[in-house]
Amino acid sequence: MHSRMFFDFARRNVRLHWLRSLLAVLGIIIGVVTIVSIGILGNSLVLAISDSLSTVGDSIIVSPHAGGMGFGGGGSAPELISDRDVEQIRRAVAPHVTIPVYSGASRMKIGNEDTVGVVYGLKSDDIPILLELAEGTYLRGSSSAMVGARFAEQNDIKVGSRITVGDKGSLRVVGILKERGMGFDINPDYGIVVESRWFEDAYGQDGYDLVIVKVKDLNQIDEVKVEIERQLNRRETVVDVIDTRAILDTILTAFGQISTFTTAIGGISLIVAGVSILNIMLMSVTERIKEIGVLRSIGTKRQEIRRMFLYEALILGLIGSGIGGVLSIFGGYAVSLVMLQTTEYLFVPSSLIYIAYGIAFGIGTSLLSGLYPAWKASNLNPIEALRHE
Amino acid sequence: MEEEINAICSNGSIIRFHEVTKVYPLPGGDVVALDSVNLDLDPGDFVAIMGPSGSGKSTLLNLMGCLDTPTSGELCIKGRNIRGMSDEELTVLRRDNIGFIFQVFNLLPLLTALENVQYPLILKTGNRECQDRCQAVLAAMELDESLYSHKPSELSGGQQQRVAIARALVNDPEILLADEPTGNLDSKTGTAIMALLDDLNRNQGKTIVMVTHDPAIARYARRIIRIVDGKITDTEG
């Protein structure tokens, strides 16, 4: 019952000094909106990156060993992955799928326009495992090609268009691929995909540039990786084996840390708001010294005085954080739209939780800011307080 | 030692000072506000304390009100020695047994007249539904009912002092401490307030200790104590 009375007391005092209360609340609102908006932006960024990369999160990439290419390392290009090596990988990872990939960059002519693009050589059977079709069909015959979404868009390529690849011959476009996003294995969005036999004939390459292993069960990634290393790198390191999930985790962790860091910077505005509350509460204590003396003389305990002032800070924090929480939905919407050009990640739980965090931090900061003034008020000497003019 | 103190405190006095000294340590040197004061007040006493400024009157009143504790000597309130009591114990003793009346009324500006009276009662009982008791006390102070919902700033000095006395009385304390209770009132209102205090003393048996400079006001008391330089020099009545 005391609590209700002290809360009521605090509420009246907040109302009495409405202008400075309003300014303190405004500080908290700004602080909460800032940290929540930045938090939502960071989380949306991580989710967007995660979405664009997660399609390759189930792969192991085997590439020729790049050792000795550094300073004074001899400068020789890494060898390619032979058919024998591919077979060894296939045996080692069975029943998971092994996809050998040729790749190279080439000048291309589309209509009268010259351009440069990446050419990937894949076996026809492997293509549907790795890539999705947006329109047209998968490869039909060795002189057909599929084109990445961005490459098609930039060069105005349609199904039926013809592409001349350097002096290697002309290819008819039979399909446009769905946009795949950035990958650690291949990036066909900015290139074309051809049948591996055509690539072999055109470039005369006697080995693959990389091998992608699609792991069906993500829990087996480490096991498969170890098995490939055991088979191929027994005597010397022939291939480098990269686990895309680990790379993905590292990237997401890095972005998560950046997000936390920027949110923490946003938190500075909340600290400033806290200092403002501290200042306002100290002013309140100074103005009410005599009143505190009266309260003490008529039987109010120290802890009750403390509670009264903490309620004031709590009221400011509750109002500021509540309004800030609501406004931060709009703030999050605005920054997501401006920075990421999308708001699709705004209402996912991992973004919305930032509103709860923001409100909690707002209230916490207010209470922390009220601690010292409350302590100061409760420790005033009642006699000196009563004498205060 | 404890038995000795118990014996000091259990002589039947409602307030007892036994060799009480109060020293305020200041940078310029210690100030002795009270010097070995001995004083016994019985239940139902009406005492006026007089003396020049800085003589120790307020210190005496603050010690009686448990707002401070003696540097040495024993001070017993209702048979309990207050030296060594914690701040919380002193606050509870004050809340339940002592009512304060100030020269400048000291009502809480945020609360209405009725709420000002309710406040100490809620502190004591935790019960917010205590309007009947508070209204009865205010009515006994002859405050018009239409003023109960007024804030202190909307009341005259006399009305504020009536509310302040009602607040001091609401927990039914045995001791009322009044610091120049008529100092801020005109003589007519002051006389009415003193008549109220006199009535509380005579008819309700309240022990009243009043600090005043005004000999006319002091005459309402049945005992006048004069204090100079921290020592009681004279007791009349």
JSON list of C-alpha atoms in Angstrom, two decimals, chain B residues 4-178:
[
{"chain": "B", "resi": 4, "resn": "GLU", "atom": "CA", "xyz": [21.65, 1.56, 35.09]},
{"chain": "B", "resi": 5, "resn": "ILE", "atom": "CA", "xyz": [20.27, 2.95, 31.82]},
{"chain": "B", "resi": 6, "resn": "ASN", "atom": "CA", "xyz": [17.07, 0.96, 32.26]},
{"chain": "B", "resi": 7, "resn": "ALA", "atom": "CA", "xyz": [16.70, 2.46, 35.69]},
{"chain": "B", "resi": 8, "resn": "ILE", "atom": "CA", "xyz": [17.22, 5.95, 34.26]},
{"chain": "B", "resi": 9, "resn": "CYS", "atom": "CA", "xyz": [14.60, 5.38, 31.59]},
{"chain": "B", "resi": 10, "resn": "SER", "atom": "CA", "xyz": [11.97, 3.75, 33.76]},
{"chain": "B", "resi": 11, "resn": "ASN", "atom": "CA", "xyz": [11.16, 6.57, 36.16]},
{"chain": "B", "resi": 12, "resn": "GLY", "atom": "CA", "xyz": [7.76, 7.20, 34.58]},
{"chain": "B", "resi": 13, "resn": "SER", "atom": "CA", "xyz": [8.78, 10.29, 32.57]},
{"chain": "B", "resi": 14, "resn": "ILE", "atom": "CA", "xyz": [7.56, 10.41, 28.99]},
{"chain": "B", "resi": 15, "resn": "ILE", "atom": "CA", "xyz": [10.72, 12.31, 28.01]},
{"chain": "B", "resi": 16, "resn": "ARG", "atom": "CA", "xyz": [13.86, 12.20, 30.12]},
{"chain": "B", "resi": 17, "resn": "PHE", "atom": "CA", "xyz": [17.19, 13.92, 29.52]},
{"chain": "B", "resi": 18, "resn": "HIS", "atom": "CA", "xyz": [19.92, 12.59, 31.77]},
{"chain": "B", "resi": 19, "resn": "GLU", "atom": "CA", "xyz": [23.24, 14.43, 31.50]},
{"chain": "B", "resi": 20, "resn": "VAL", "atom": "CA", "xyz": [22.62, 14.92, 27.81]},
{"chain": "B", "resi": 21, "resn": "THR", "atom": "CA", "xyz": [25.33, 16.69, 25.84]},
{"chain": "B", "resi": 22, "resn": "LYS", "atom": "CA", "xyz": [25.13, 17.43, 22.16]},
{"chain": "B", "resi": 23, "resn": "VAL", "atom": "CA", "xyz": [28.26, 18.54, 20.35]},
{"chain": "B", "resi": 24, "resn": "TYR", "atom": "CA", "xyz": [28.37, 19.52, 16.69]},
{"chain": "B", "resi": 25, "resn": "PRO", "atom": "CA", "xyz": [31.82, 19.06, 15.24]},
{"chain": "B", "resi": 26, "resn": "LEU", "atom": "CA", "xyz": [32.50, 22.00, 12.90]},
{"chain": "B", "resi": 27, "resn": "PRO", "atom": "CA", "xyz": [35.65, 22.90, 10.96]},
{"chain": "B", "resi": 28, "resn": "GLY", "atom": "CA", "xyz": [36.16, 25.93, 13.19]},
{"chain": "B", "resi": 29, "resn": "GLY", "atom": "CA", "xyz": [35.92, 23.82, 16.33]},
{"chain": "B", "resi": 30, "resn": "ASP", "atom": "CA", "xyz": [33.31, 21.82, 18.20]},
{"chain": "B", "resi": 31, "resn": "VAL", "atom": "CA", "xyz": [30.10, 23.61, 19.15]},
{"chain": "B", "resi": 32, "resn": "VAL", "atom": "CA", "xyz": [28.44, 22.46, 22.35]},
{"chain": "B", "resi": 33, "resn": "ALA", "atom": "CA", "xyz": [24.73, 22.89, 21.67]},
{"chain": "B", "resi": 34, "resn": "LEU", "atom": "CA", "xyz": [23.55, 21.20, 24.87]},
{"chain": "B", "resi": 35, "resn": "ASP", "atom": "CA", "xyz": [25.69, 20.81, 27.93]},
{"chain": "B", "resi": 36, "resn": "SER", "atom": "CA", "xyz": [24.82, 18.11, 30.47]},
{"chain": "B", "resi": 37, "resn": "VAL", "atom": "CA", "xyz": [21.09, 18.78, 30.36]},
{"chain": "B", "resi": 38, "resn": "ASN", "atom": "CA", "xyz": [18.82, 17.06, 32.85]},
{"chain": "B", "resi": 39, "resn": "LEU", "atom": "CA", "xyz": [15.09, 17.31, 32.24]},
{"chain": "B", "resi": 40, "resn": "ASP", "atom": "CA", "xyz": [12.03, 15.23, 33.03]},
{"chain": "B", "resi": 41, "resn": "LEU", "atom": "CA", "xyz": [8.69, 15.66, 31.29]},
{"chain": "B", "resi": 42, "resn": "ASP", "atom": "CA", "xyz": [5.69, 13.77, 32.57]},
{"chain": "B", "resi": 43, "resn": "PRO", "atom": "CA", "xyz": [2.79, 12.53, 30.48]},
{"chain": "B", "resi": 44, "resn": "GLY", "atom": "CA", "xyz": [0.31, 15.37, 29.99]},
{"chain": "B", "resi": 45, "resn": "ASP", "atom": "CA", "xyz": [2.87, 18.15, 30.53]},
{"chain": "B", "resi": 46, "resn": "PHE", "atom": "CA", "xyz": [2.58, 21.36, 28.53]},
{"chain": "B", "resi": 47, "resn": "VAL", "atom": "CA", "xyz": [6.04, 22.89, 28.40]},
{"chain": "B", "resi": 48, "resn": "ALA", "atom": "CA", "xyz": [7.28, 26.04, 26.72]},
{"chain": "B", "resi": 49, "resn": "ILE", "atom": "CA", "xyz": [10.98, 26.32, 25.97]},
{"chain": "B", "resi": 50, "resn": "MET", "atom": "CA", "xyz": [12.34, 29.84, 25.76]},
{"chain": "B", "resi": 51, "resn": "GLY", "atom": "CA", "xyz": [15.73, 31.28, 25.22]},
{"chain": "B", "resi": 52, "resn": "PRO", "atom": "CA", "xyz": [17.76, 33.48, 22.88]},
{"chain": "B", "resi": 53, "resn": "SER", "atom": "CA", "xyz": [18.76, 32.39, 19.39]},
{"chain": "B", "resi": 54, "resn": "GLY", "atom": "CA", "xyz": [21.49, 29.77, 19.40]},
{"chain": "B", "resi": 55, "resn": "SER", "atom": "CA", "xyz": [20.80, 28.82, 22.99]},
{"chain": "B", "resi": 56, "resn": "GLY", "atom": "CA", "xyz": [19.99, 25.18, 22.15]},
{"chain": "B", "resi": 57, "resn": "LYS", "atom": "CA", "xyz": [16.16, 25.26, 22.03]},
{"chain": "B", "resi": 58, "resn": "SER", "atom": "CA", "xyz": [15.94, 23.67, 18.58]},
{"chain": "B", "resi": 59, "resn": "THR", "atom": "CA", "xyz": [18.57, 21.08, 19.46]},
{"chain": "B", "resi": 60, "resn": "LEU", "atom": "CA", "xyz": [16.51, 20.15, 22.51]},
{"chain": "B", "resi": 61, "resn": "LEU", "atom": "CA", "xyz": [13.39, 19.83, 20.37]},
{"chain": "B", "resi": 62, "resn": "ASN", "atom": "CA", "xyz": [15.21, 17.83, 17.64]},
{"chain": "B", "resi": 63, "resn": "LEU", "atom": "CA", "xyz": [16.52, 15.39, 20.22]},
{"chain": "B", "resi": 64, "resn": "MET", "atom": "CA", "xyz": [13.02, 14.98, 21.72]},
{"chain": "B", "resi": 65, "resn": "GLY", "atom": "CA", "xyz": [11.74, 14.37, 18.18]},
{"chain": "B", "resi": 66, "resn": "CYS", "atom": "CA", "xyz": [14.32, 11.63, 17.57]},
{"chain": "B", "resi": 67, "resn": "LEU", "atom": "CA", "xyz": [15.67, 13.60, 14.62]},
{"chain": "B", "resi": 68, "resn": "ASP", "atom": "CA", "xyz": [19.07, 13.48, 16.30]},
{"chain": "B", "resi": 69, "resn": "THR", "atom": "CA", "xyz": [20.79, 11.52, 19.04]},
{"chain": "B", "resi": 70, "resn": "PRO", "atom": "CA", "xyz": [22.88, 12.79, 21.99]},
{"chain": "B", "resi": 71, "resn": "THR", "atom": "CA", "xyz": [26.65, 12.84, 21.86]},
{"chain": "B", "resi": 72, "resn": "SER", "atom": "CA", "xyz": [26.67, 11.67, 25.45]},
{"chain": "B", "resi": 73, "resn": "GLY", "atom": "CA", "xyz": [24.19, 11.09, 28.24]},
{"chain": "B", "resi": 74, "resn": "GLU", "atom": "CA", "xyz": [20.91, 9.23, 28.05]},
{"chain": "B", "resi": 75, "resn": "LEU", "atom": "CA", "xyz": [17.72, 10.39, 26.38]},
{"chain": "B", "resi": 76, "resn": "CYS", "atom": "CA", "xyz": [14.65, 8.30, 27.05]},
{"chain": "B", "resi": 77, "resn": "ILE", "atom": "CA", "xyz": [11.42, 8.63, 25.08]},
{"chain": "B", "resi": 78, "resn": "LYS", "atom": "CA", "xyz": [8.51, 6.68, 26.53]},
{"chain": "B", "resi": 79, "resn": "GLY", "atom": "CA", "xyz": [10.96, 4.64, 28.59]},
{"chain": "B", "resi": 80, "resn": "ARG", "atom": "CA", "xyz": [13.22, 3.78, 25.68]},
{"chain": "B", "resi": 81, "resn": "ASN", "atom": "CA", "xyz": [16.79, 5.01, 25.45]},
{"chain": "B", "resi": 82, "resn": "ILE", "atom": "CA", "xyz": [17.26, 6.41, 21.93]},
{"chain": "B", "resi": 83, "resn": "ARG", "atom": "CA", "xyz": [21.06, 6.46, 21.97]},
{"chain": "B", "resi": 84, "resn": "GLY", "atom": "CA", "xyz": [22.27, 3.57, 19.84]},
{"chain": "B", "resi": 85, "resn": "MET", "atom": "CA", "xyz": [18.96, 3.23, 18.00]},
{"chain": "B", "resi": 86, "resn": "SER", "atom": "CA", "xyz": [19.18, 2.76, 14.25]},
{"chain": "B", "resi": 87, "resn": "ASP", "atom": "CA", "xyz": [17.79, 5.39, 11.92]},
{"chain": "B", "resi": 88, "resn": "GLU", "atom": "CA", "xyz": [14.86, 3.12, 11.10]},
{"chain": "B", "resi": 89, "resn": "GLU", "atom": "CA", "xyz": [14.06, 2.55, 14.78]},
{"chain": "B", "resi": 90, "resn": "LEU", "atom": "CA", "xyz": [14.16, 6.28, 15.43]},
{"chain": "B", "resi": 91, "resn": "THR", "atom": "CA", "xyz": [11.89, 6.91, 12.43]},
{"chain": "B", "resi": 92, "resn": "VAL", "atom": "CA", "xyz": [9.32, 4.37, 13.61]},
{"chain": "B", "resi": 93, "resn": "LEU", "atom": "CA", "xyz": [9.44, 5.75, 17.17]},
{"chain": "B", "resi": 94, "resn": "ARG", "atom": "CA", "xyz": [8.87, 9.24, 15.77]},
{"chain": "B", "resi": 95, "resn": "ARG", "atom": "CA", "xyz": [6.13, 8.16, 13.37]},
{"chain": "B", "resi": 96, "resn": "ASP", "atom": "CA", "xyz": [4.13, 6.32, 16.03]},
{"chain": "B", "resi": 97, "resn": "ASN", "atom": "CA", "xyz": [4.62, 8.50, 19.09]},
{"chain": "B", "resi": 98, "resn": "ILE", "atom": "CA", "xyz": [5.55, 12.04, 18.13]},
{"chain": "B", "resi": 99, "resn": "GLY", "atom": "CA", "xyz": [3.69, 14.72, 16.19]},
{"chain": "B", "resi": 100, "resn": "PHE", "atom": "CA", "xyz": [5.52, 17.75, 14.76]},
{"chain": "B", "resi": 101, "resn": "ILE", "atom": "CA", "xyz": [4.04, 21.22, 14.34]},
{"chain": "B", "resi": 102, "resn": "PHE", "atom": "CA", "xyz": [6.25, 23.72, 12.52]},
{"chain": "B", "resi": 103, "resn": "GLN", "atom": "CA", "xyz": [6.31, 27.48, 12.39]},
{"chain": "B", "resi": 104, "resn": "VAL", "atom": "CA", "xyz": [6.01, 27.47, 8.57]},
{"chain": "B", "resi": 105, "resn": "PHE", "atom": "CA", "xyz": [3.45, 24.61, 8.58]},
{"chain": "B", "resi": 106, "resn": "ASN", "atom": "CA", "xyz": [5.54, 22.45, 6.21]},
{"chain": "B", "resi": 107, "resn": "LEU", "atom": "CA", "xyz": [2.61, 20.82, 4.48]},
{"chain": "B", "resi": 108, "resn": "LEU", "atom": "CA", "xyz": [3.44, 18.75, 1.42]},
{"chain": "B", "resi": 109, "resn": "PRO", "atom": "CA", "xyz": [2.63, 21.00, -1.52]},
{"chain": "B", "resi": 110, "resn": "LEU", "atom": "CA", "xyz": [1.64, 18.17, -3.89]},
{"chain": "B", "resi": 111, "resn": "LEU", "atom": "CA", "xyz": [-1.03, 16.81, -1.57]},
{"chain": "B", "resi": 112, "resn": "THR", "atom": "CA", "xyz": [-4.45, 18.15, -0.66]},
{"chain": "B", "resi": 113, "resn": "ALA", "atom": "CA", "xyz": [-5.30, 19.04, 2.95]},
{"chain": "B", "resi": 114, "resn": "LEU", "atom": "CA", "xyz": [-6.94, 15.64, 3.46]},
{"chain": "B", "resi": 115, "resn": "GLU", "atom": "CA", "xyz": [-4.05, 13.77, 1.82]},
{"chain": "B", "resi": 116, "resn": "ASN", "atom": "CA", "xyz": [-1.55, 15.65, 3.99]},
{"chain": "B", "resi": 117, "resn": "VAL", "atom": "CA", "xyz": [-3.37, 14.31, 7.04]},
{"chain": "B", "resi": 118, "resn": "GLN", "atom": "CA", "xyz": [-3.70, 10.83, 5.52]},
{"chain": "B", "resi": 119, "resn": "TYR", "atom": "CA", "xyz": [0.01, 10.55, 4.75]},
{"chain": "B", "resi": 120, "resn": "PRO", "atom": "CA", "xyz": [1.39, 9.70, 8.24]},
{"chain": "B", "resi": 121, "resn": "LEU", "atom": "CA", "xyz": [-1.55, 7.39, 8.90]},
{"chain": "B", "resi": 122, "resn": "ILE", "atom": "CA", "xyz": [-0.88, 5.44, 5.71]},
{"chain": "B", "resi": 123, "resn": "LEU", "atom": "CA", "xyz": [2.81, 5.29, 6.68]},
{"chain": "B", "resi": 124, "resn": "LYS", "atom": "CA", "xyz": [1.82, 3.76, 9.99]},
{"chain": "B", "resi": 125, "resn": "THR", "atom": "CA", "xyz": [-1.05, 1.49, 9.01]},
{"chain": "B", "resi": 126, "resn": "GLY", "atom": "CA", "xyz": [-0.51, 0.92, 5.27]},
{"chain": "B", "resi": 127, "resn": "ASN", "atom": "CA", "xyz": [-4.23, 1.49, 4.87]},
{"chain": "B", "resi": 128, "resn": "ARG", "atom": "CA", "xyz": [-5.32, 4.04, 2.26]},
{"chain": "B", "resi": 129, "resn": "GLU", "atom": "CA", "xyz": [-8.98, 3.73, 3.23]},
{"chain": "B", "resi": 130, "resn": "CYS", "atom": "CA", "xyz": [-8.61, 5.89, 6.30]},
{"chain": "B", "resi": 131, "resn": "GLN", "atom": "CA", "xyz": [-10.61, 8.92, 5.26]},
{"chain": "B", "resi": 132, "resn": "ASP", "atom": "CA", "xyz": [-13.05, 8.74, 8.20]},
{"chain": "B", "resi": 133, "resn": "ARG", "atom": "CA", "xyz": [-10.31, 9.07, 10.78]},
{"chain": "B", "resi": 134, "resn": "CYS", "atom": "CA", "xyz": [-8.60, 11.89, 8.85]},
{"chain": "B", "resi": 135, "resn": "GLN", "atom": "CA", "xyz": [-11.86, 13.77, 8.28]},
{"chain": "B", "resi": 136, "resn": "ALA", "atom": "CA", "xyz": [-12.70, 13.46, 11.97]},
{"chain": "B", "resi": 137, "resn": "VAL", "atom": "CA", "xyz": [-9.31, 14.89, 12.97]},
{"chain": "B", "resi": 138, "resn": "LEU", "atom": "CA", "xyz": [-9.66, 17.73, 10.45]},
{"chain": "B", "resi": 139, "resn": "ALA", "atom": "CA", "xyz": [-13.17, 18.42, 11.70]},
{"chain": "B", "resi": 140, "resn": "ALA", "atom": "CA", "xyz": [-11.84, 18.56, 15.26]},
{"chain": "B", "resi": 141, "resn": "MET", "atom": "CA", "xyz": [-9.42, 21.21, 14.03]},
{"chain": "B", "resi": 142, "resn": "GLU", "atom": "CA", "xyz": [-12.48, 23.18, 12.90]},
{"chain": "B", "resi": 143, "resn": "LEU", "atom": "CA", "xyz": [-11.42, 23.18, 9.26]},
{"chain": "B", "resi": 144, "resn": "ASP", "atom": "CA", "xyz": [-14.29, 23.63, 6.85]},
{"chain": "B", "resi": 145, "resn": "GLU", "atom": "CA", "xyz": [-15.00, 20.44, 4.91]},
{"chain": "B", "resi": 146, "resn": "SER", "atom": "CA", "xyz": [-14.97, 22.31, 1.61]},
{"chain": "B", "resi": 147, "resn": "LEU", "atom": "CA", "xyz": [-11.25, 22.92, 2.15]},
{"chain": "B", "resi": 148, "resn": "TYR", "atom": "CA", "xyz": [-10.27, 19.24, 2.49]},
{"chain": "B", "resi": 149, "resn": "SER", "atom": "CA", "xyz": [-9.56, 18.95, -1.22]},
{"chain": "B", "resi": 150, "resn": "HIS", "atom": "CA", "xyz": [-7.55, 22.16, -1.37]},
{"chain": "B", "resi": 151, "resn": "LYS", "atom": "CA", "xyz": [-3.80, 22.22, -1.86]},
{"chain": "B", "resi": 152, "resn": "PRO", "atom": "CA", "xyz": [-1.78, 24.03, 0.86]},
{"chain": "B", "resi": 153, "resn": "SER", "atom": "CA", "xyz": [-1.14, 26.95, -1.48]},
{"chain": "B", "resi": 154, "resn": "GLU", "atom": "CA", "xyz": [-4.92, 27.50, -1.59]},
{"chain": "B", "resi": 155, "resn": "LEU", "atom": "CA", "xyz": [-5.23, 27.77, 2.20]},
{"chain": "B", "resi": 156, "resn": "SER", "atom": "CA", "xyz": [-4.59, 30.66, 4.60]},
{"chain": "B", "resi": 157, "resn": "GLY", "atom": "CA", "xyz": [-1.82, 30.44, 7.20]},
{"chain": "B", "resi": 158, "resn": "GLY", "atom": "CA", "xyz": [-4.27, 29.59, 9.96]},
{"chain": "B", "resi": 159, "resn": "GLN", "atom": "CA", "xyz": [-5.96, 26.92, 7.85]},
{"chain": "B", "resi": 160, "resn": "GLN", "atom": "CA", "xyz": [-2.58, 25.44, 6.96]},
{"chain": "B", "resi": 161, "resn": "GLN", "atom": "CA", "xyz": [-1.59, 25.29, 10.61]},
{"chain": "B", "resi": 162, "resn": "ARG", "atom": "CA", "xyz": [-4.87, 23.53, 11.45]},
{"chain": "B", "resi": 163, "resn": "VAL", "atom": "CA", "xyz": [-4.10, 20.94, 8.75]},
{"chain": "B", "resi": 164, "resn": "ALA", "atom": "CA", "xyz": [-0.54, 20.63, 10.11]},
{"chain": "B", "resi": 165, "resn": "ILE", "atom": "CA", "xyz": [-1.88, 20.01, 13.63]},
{"chain": "B", "resi": 166, "resn": "ALA", "atom": "CA", "xyz": [-4.35, 17.46, 12.25]},
{"chain": "B", "resi": 167, "resn": "ARG", "atom": "CA", "xyz": [-1.45, 15.74, 10.49]},
{"chain": "B", "resi": 168, "resn": "ALA", "atom": "CA", "xyz": [0.53, 15.73, 13.76]},
{"chain": "B", "resi": 169, "resn": "LEU", "atom": "CA", "xyz": [-2.46, 14.21, 15.59]},
{"chain": "B", "resi": 170, "resn": "VAL", "atom": "CA", "xyz": [-3.68, 11.65, 13.10]},
{"chain": "B", "resi": 171, "resn": "ASN", "atom": "CA", "xyz": [-1.51, 8.82, 14.45]},
{"chain": "B", "resi": 172, "resn": "ASP", "atom": "CA", "xyz": [-2.69, 9.69, 17.96]},
{"chain": "B", "resi": 173, "resn": "PRO", "atom": "CA", "xyz": [0.82, 10.41, 19.32]},
{"chain": "B", "resi": 174, "resn": "GLU", "atom": "CA", "xyz": [1.35, 11.03, 23.01]},
{"chain": "B", "resi": 175, "resn": "ILE", "atom": "CA", "xyz": [3.89, 13.76, 22.34]},
{"chain": "B", "resi": 176, "resn": "LEU", "atom": "CA", "xyz": [3.39, 16.94, 20.30]},
{"chain": "B", "resi": 177, "resn": "LEU", "atom": "CA", "xyz": [6.45, 19.03, 19.50]},
{"chain": "B", "resi": 178, "resn": "ALA", "atom": "CA", "xyz": [5.69, 22.53, 18.30]}
]
